[in-house]
Coordinates of C-alpha atoms in Angstrom, one line a residue:
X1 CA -60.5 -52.9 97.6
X2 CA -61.4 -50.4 94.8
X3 CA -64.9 -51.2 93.3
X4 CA -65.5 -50.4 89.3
X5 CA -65.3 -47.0 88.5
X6 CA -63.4 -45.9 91.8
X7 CA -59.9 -44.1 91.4
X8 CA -57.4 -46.2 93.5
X9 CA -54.8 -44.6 95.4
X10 CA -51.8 -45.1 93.4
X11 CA -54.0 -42.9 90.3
X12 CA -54.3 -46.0 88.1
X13 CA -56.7 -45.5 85.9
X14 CA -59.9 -47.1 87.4
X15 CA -62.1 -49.2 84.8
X16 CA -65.3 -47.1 83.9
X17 CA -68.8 -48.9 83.6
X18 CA -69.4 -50.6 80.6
X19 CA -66.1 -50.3 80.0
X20 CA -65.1 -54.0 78.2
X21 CA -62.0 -56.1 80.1
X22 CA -60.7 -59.7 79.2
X23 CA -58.6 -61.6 81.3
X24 CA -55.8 -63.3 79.4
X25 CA -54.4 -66.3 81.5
X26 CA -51.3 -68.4 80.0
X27 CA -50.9 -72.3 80.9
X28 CA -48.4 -74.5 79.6
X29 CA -44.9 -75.9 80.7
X30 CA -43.6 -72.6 79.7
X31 CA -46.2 -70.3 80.8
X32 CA -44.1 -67.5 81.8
X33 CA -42.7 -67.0 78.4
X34 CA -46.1 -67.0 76.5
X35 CA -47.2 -64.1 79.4
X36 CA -44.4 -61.7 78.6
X37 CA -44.8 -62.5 75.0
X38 CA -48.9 -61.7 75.1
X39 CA -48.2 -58.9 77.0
X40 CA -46.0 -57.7 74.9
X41 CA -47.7 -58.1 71.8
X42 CA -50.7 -56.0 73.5
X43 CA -49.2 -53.0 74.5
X44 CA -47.9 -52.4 71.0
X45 CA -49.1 -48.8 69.6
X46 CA -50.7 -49.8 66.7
X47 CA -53.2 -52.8 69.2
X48 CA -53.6 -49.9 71.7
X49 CA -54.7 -52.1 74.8
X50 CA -53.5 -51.9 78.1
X51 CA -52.4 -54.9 80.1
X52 CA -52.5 -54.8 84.3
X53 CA -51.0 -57.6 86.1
X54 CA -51.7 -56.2 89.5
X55 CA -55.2 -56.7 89.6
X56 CA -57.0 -57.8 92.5
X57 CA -58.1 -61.3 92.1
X58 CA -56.0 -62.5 89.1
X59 CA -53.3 -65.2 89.8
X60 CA -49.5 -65.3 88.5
X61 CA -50.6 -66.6 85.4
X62 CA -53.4 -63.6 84.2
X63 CA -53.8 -60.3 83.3
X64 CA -56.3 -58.0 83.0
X65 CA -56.9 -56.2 79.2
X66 CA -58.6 -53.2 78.3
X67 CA -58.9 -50.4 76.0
X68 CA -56.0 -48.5 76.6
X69 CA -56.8 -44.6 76.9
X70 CA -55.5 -41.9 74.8
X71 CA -52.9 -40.6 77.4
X72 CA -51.7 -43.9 77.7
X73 CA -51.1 -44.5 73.9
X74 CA -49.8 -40.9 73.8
X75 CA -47.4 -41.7 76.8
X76 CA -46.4 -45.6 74.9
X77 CA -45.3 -43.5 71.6
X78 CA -43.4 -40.7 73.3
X79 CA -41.8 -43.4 75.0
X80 CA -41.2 -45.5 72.0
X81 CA -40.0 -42.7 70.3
X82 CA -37.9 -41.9 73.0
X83 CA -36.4 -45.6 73.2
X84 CA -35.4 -45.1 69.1
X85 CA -33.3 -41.5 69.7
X86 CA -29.6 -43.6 69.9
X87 CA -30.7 -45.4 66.6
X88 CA -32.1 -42.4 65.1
X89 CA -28.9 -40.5 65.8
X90 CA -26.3 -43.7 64.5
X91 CA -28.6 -43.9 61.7
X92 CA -28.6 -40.0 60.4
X93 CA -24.4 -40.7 61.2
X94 CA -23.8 -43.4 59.1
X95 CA -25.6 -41.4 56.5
X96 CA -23.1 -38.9 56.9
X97 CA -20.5 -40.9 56.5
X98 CA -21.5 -42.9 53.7
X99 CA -22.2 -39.4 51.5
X100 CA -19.3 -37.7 52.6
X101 CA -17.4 -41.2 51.5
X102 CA -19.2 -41.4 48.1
X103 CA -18.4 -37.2 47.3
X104 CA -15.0 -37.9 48.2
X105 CA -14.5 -40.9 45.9
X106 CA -16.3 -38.6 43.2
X107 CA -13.4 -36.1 43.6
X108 CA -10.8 -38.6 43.2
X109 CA -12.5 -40.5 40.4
X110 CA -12.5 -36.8 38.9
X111 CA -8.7 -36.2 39.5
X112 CA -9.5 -33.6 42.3
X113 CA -8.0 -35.2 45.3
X114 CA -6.5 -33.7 48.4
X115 CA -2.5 -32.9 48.3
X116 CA -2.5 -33.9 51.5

């Protein structure tokens, strides 16, 4: 079992000395919900905390939450980002469409339609 400050073999990043944790357990009827929802709501960008739920010693019901490091944010926006391409892409199309609807309602408003 990897001690504090020891690299385990998967390359997890090991918690550092001094390095502040909380464990975050859910209880309740429904317990499983108000987990993913608390983990969810941590590893947002802008909370930048990382949640591990394979921790030795923590039962179904807890998670461990630390700091999360800068790779990690990095890695949660580039992923993020790359999650919002499709509905970046439909967005910037619909745009399209819409202008090229309204210019061509301007030409026929202006008596310049197509012949054909």
């Amino acid at each position: 079992m990897p001690r504090v400050g020891q690299a385990e073999a998967d390359e997890q990043p090991c918690l550092r000395l001094g390095e502040p944790v909380a464990v975050v357990g859910a209880y309740g009827p429904d317990w499983c919900t108000t987990m993913r929802e608390v983990r969810h709501r941590l590893e947002q960008p802008y909370v930048k905390c990382t949640v591990d739920g394979d921790a030795s010693g923590l039962g179904d019901h807890e998670v461990l939450v630390r700091w999360a490091t800068p790779e990690e944010a990095q890695a949660r926006k580039r992923a993020q980002a790359q999650r919002q391409v499709p509905l970046v892409a439909l967005l910037r199309k619909q745009d399209a469409a819409a202008k090229a609807a309204a210019e061509r309602q301007t030409l026929e408003d202006a008596g310049q339609a197509g012949l054909w």
